[in-house]
Tab-separated table of N, CA and C in Angstrom:
chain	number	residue	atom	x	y	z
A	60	UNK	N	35.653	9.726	-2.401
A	60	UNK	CA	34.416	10.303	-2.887
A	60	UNK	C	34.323	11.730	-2.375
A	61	UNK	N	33.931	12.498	-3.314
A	61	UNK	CA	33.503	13.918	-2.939
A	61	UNK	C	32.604	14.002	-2.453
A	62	UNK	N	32.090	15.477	-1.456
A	62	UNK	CA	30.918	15.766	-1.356
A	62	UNK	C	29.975	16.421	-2.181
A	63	UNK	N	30.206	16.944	-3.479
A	63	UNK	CA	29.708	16.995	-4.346
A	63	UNK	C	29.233	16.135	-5.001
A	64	UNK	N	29.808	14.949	-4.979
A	64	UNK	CA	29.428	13.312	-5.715
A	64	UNK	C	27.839	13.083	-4.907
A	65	UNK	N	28.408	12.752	-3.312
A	65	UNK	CA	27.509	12.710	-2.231
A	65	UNK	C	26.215	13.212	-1.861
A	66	UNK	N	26.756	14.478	-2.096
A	66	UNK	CA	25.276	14.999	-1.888
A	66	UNK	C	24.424	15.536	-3.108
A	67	UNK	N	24.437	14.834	-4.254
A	67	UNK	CA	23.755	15.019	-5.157
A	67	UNK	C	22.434	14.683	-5.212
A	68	UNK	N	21.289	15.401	-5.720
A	68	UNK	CA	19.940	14.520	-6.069
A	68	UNK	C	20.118	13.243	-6.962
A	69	UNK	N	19.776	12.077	-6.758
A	69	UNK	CA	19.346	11.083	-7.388
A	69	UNK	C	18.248	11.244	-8.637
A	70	UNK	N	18.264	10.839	-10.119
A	70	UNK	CA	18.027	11.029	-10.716
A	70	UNK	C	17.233	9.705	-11.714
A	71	UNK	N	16.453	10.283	-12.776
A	71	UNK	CA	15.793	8.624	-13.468
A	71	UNK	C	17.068	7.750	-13.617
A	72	UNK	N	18.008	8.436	-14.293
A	72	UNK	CA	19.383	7.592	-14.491
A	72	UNK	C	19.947	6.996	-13.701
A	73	UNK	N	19.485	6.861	-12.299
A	73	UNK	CA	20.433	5.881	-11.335
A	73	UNK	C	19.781	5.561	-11.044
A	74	UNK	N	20.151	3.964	-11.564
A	74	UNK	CA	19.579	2.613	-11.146
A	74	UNK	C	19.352	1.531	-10.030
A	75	UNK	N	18.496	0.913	-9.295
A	75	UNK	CA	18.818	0.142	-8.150
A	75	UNK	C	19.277	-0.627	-8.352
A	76	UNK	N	20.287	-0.928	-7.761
A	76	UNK	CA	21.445	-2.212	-7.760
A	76	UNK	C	21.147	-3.120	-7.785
A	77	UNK	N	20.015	-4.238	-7.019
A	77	UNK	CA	19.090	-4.950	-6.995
A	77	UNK	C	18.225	-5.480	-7.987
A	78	UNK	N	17.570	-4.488	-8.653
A	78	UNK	CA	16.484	-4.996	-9.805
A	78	UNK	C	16.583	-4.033	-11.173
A	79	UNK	N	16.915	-2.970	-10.505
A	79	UNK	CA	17.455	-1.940	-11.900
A	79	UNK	C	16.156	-0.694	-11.993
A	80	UNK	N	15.476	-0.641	-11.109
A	80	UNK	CA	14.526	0.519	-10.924
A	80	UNK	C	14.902	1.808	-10.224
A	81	UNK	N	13.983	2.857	-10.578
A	81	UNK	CA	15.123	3.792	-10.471
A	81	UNK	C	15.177	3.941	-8.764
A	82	UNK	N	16.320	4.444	-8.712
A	82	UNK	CA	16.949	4.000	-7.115
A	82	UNK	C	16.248	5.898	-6.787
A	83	UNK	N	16.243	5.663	-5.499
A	83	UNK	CA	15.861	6.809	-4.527
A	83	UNK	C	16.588	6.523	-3.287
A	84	UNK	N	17.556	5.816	-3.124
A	84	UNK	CA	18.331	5.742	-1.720
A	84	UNK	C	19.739	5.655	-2.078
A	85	UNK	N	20.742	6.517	-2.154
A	85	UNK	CA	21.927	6.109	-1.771
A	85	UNK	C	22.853	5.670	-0.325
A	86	UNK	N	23.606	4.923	-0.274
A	86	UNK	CA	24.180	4.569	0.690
A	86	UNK	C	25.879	4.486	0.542
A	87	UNK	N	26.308	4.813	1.349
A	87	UNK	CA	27.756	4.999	1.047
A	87	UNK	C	28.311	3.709	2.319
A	88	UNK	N	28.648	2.824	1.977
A	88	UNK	CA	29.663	2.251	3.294
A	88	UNK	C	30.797	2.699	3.582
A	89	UNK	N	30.989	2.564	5.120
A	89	UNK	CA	32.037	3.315	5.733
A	89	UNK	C	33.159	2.684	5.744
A	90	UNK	N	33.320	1.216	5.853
A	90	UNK	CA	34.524	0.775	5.264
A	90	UNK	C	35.455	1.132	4.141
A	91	UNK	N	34.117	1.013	2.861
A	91	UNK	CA	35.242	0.555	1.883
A	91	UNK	C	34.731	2.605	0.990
A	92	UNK	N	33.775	3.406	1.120
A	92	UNK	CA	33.458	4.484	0.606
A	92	UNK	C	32.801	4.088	-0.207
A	93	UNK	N	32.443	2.863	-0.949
A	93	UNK	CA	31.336	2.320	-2.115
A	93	UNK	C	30.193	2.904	-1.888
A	94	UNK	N	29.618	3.004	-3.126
A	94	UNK	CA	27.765	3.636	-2.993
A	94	UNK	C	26.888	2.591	-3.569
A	95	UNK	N	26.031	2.230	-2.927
A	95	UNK	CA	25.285	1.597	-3.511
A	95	UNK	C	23.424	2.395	-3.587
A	96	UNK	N	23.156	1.950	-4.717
A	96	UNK	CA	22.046	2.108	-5.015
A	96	UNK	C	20.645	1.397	-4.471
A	97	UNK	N	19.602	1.784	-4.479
A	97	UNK	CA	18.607	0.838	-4.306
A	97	UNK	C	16.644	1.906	-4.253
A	98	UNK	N	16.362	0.984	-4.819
A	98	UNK	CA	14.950	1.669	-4.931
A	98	UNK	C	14.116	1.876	-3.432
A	99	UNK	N	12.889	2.261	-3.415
A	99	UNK	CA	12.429	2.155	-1.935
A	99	UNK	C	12.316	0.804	-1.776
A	100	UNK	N	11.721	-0.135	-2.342
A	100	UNK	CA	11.453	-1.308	-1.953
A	100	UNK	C	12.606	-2.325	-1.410
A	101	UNK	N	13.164	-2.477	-2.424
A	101	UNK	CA	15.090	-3.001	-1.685
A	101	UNK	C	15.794	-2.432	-0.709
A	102	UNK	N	15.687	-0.604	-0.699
A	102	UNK	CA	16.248	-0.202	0.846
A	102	UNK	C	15.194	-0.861	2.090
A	103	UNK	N	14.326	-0.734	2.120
A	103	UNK	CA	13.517	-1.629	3.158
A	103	UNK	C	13.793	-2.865	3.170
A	104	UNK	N	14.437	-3.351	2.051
A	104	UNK	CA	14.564	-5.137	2.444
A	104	UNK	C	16.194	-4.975	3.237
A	105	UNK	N	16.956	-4.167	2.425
A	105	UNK	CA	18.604	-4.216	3.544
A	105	UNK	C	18.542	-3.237	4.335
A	106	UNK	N	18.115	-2.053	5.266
A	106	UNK	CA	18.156	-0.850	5.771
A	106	UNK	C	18.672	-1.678	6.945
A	107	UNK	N	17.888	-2.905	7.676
A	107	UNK	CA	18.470	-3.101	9.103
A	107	UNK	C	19.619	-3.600	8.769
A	108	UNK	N	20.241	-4.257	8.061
A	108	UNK	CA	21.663	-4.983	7.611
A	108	UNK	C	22.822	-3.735	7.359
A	109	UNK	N	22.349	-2.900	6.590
A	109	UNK	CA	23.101	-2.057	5.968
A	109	UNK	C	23.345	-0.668	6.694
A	110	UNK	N	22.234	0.032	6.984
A	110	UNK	CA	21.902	1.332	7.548
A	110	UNK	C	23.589	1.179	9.100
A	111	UNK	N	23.750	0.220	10.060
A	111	UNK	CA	25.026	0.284	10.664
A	111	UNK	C	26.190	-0.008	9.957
A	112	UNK	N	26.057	-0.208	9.156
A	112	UNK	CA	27.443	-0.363	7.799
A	112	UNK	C	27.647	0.624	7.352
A	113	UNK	N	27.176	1.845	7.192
A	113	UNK	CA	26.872	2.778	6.319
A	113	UNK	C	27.278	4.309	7.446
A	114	UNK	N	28.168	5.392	6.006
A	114	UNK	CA	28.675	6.417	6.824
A	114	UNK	C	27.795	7.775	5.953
A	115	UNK	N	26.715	7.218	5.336
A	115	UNK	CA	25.468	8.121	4.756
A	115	UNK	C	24.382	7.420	4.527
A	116	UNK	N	23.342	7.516	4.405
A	116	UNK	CA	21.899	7.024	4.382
A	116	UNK	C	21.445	7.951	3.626
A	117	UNK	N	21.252	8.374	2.432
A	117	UNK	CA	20.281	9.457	1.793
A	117	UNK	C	19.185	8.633	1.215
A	118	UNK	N	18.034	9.164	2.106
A	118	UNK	CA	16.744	8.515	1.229
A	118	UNK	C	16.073	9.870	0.786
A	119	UNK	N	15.669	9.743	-0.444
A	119	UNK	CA	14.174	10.347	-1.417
A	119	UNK	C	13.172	9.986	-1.876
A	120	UNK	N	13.126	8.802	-0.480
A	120	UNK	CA	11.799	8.151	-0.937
A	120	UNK	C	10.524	9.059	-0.772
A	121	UNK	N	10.715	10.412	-0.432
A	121	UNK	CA	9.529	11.281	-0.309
A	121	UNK	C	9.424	11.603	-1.630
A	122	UNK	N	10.210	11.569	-2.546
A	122	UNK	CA	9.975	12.412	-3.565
A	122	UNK	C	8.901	11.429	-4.173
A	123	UNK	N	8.516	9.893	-4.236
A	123	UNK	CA	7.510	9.038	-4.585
A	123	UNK	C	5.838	9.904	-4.355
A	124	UNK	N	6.029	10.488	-3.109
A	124	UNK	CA	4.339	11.068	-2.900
A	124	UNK	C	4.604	12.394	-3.416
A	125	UNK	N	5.403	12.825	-4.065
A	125	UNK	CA	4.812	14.402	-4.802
A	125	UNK	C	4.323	14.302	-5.727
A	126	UNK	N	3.606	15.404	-6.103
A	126	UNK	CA	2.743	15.026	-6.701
A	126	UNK	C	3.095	15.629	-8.503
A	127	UNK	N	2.753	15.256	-9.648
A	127	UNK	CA	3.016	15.846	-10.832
A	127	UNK	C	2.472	17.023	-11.485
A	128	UNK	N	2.623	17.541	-11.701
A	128	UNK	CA	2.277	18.906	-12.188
A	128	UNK	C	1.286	18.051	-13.015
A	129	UNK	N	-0.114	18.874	-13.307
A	129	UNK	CA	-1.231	18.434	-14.446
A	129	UNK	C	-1.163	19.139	-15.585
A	130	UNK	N	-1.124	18.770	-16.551
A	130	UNK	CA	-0.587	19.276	-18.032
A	130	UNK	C	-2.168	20.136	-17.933
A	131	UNK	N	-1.942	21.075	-18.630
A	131	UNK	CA	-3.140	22.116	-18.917
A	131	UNK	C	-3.408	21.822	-20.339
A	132	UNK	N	-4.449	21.209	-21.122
A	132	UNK	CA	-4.589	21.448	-22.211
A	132	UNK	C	-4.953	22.461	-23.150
């Protein structure tokens, strides 16, 4: 895996592995280099399992509290 792959923003298009919502956490394991996906809610259910398995942790779960631009009519 590149670091260009890696350190990309997460996008609507990537899905959580788990339920299929859009993911805001990638995780890379250090064993095997796999990424897995997962929304905020599923990284909180594996983070203690996974987070010492893991040779990246990118969460954007901040990007959930920003806020949307208000359309001006």
């Amino acid at each position: 895996m590149t670091t260009a792959v890696a350190d990309r923003t997460l996008n609507a298009a990537d899905r959580c592995d788990r339920c299929g919502a859009q993911a805001y956490v990638r995780v890379v394991l250090e064993s095997s280099g796999g990424e897995l996906l997962f929304c905020a809610h599923h990284s909180r259910a594996v983070e203690a399992t996974l987070k010492p398995l893991s040779s990246e942790w990118h969460d954007e779960t901040g990007r959930l509290h920003d806020k949307a631009p208000v359309p001006v009519d």
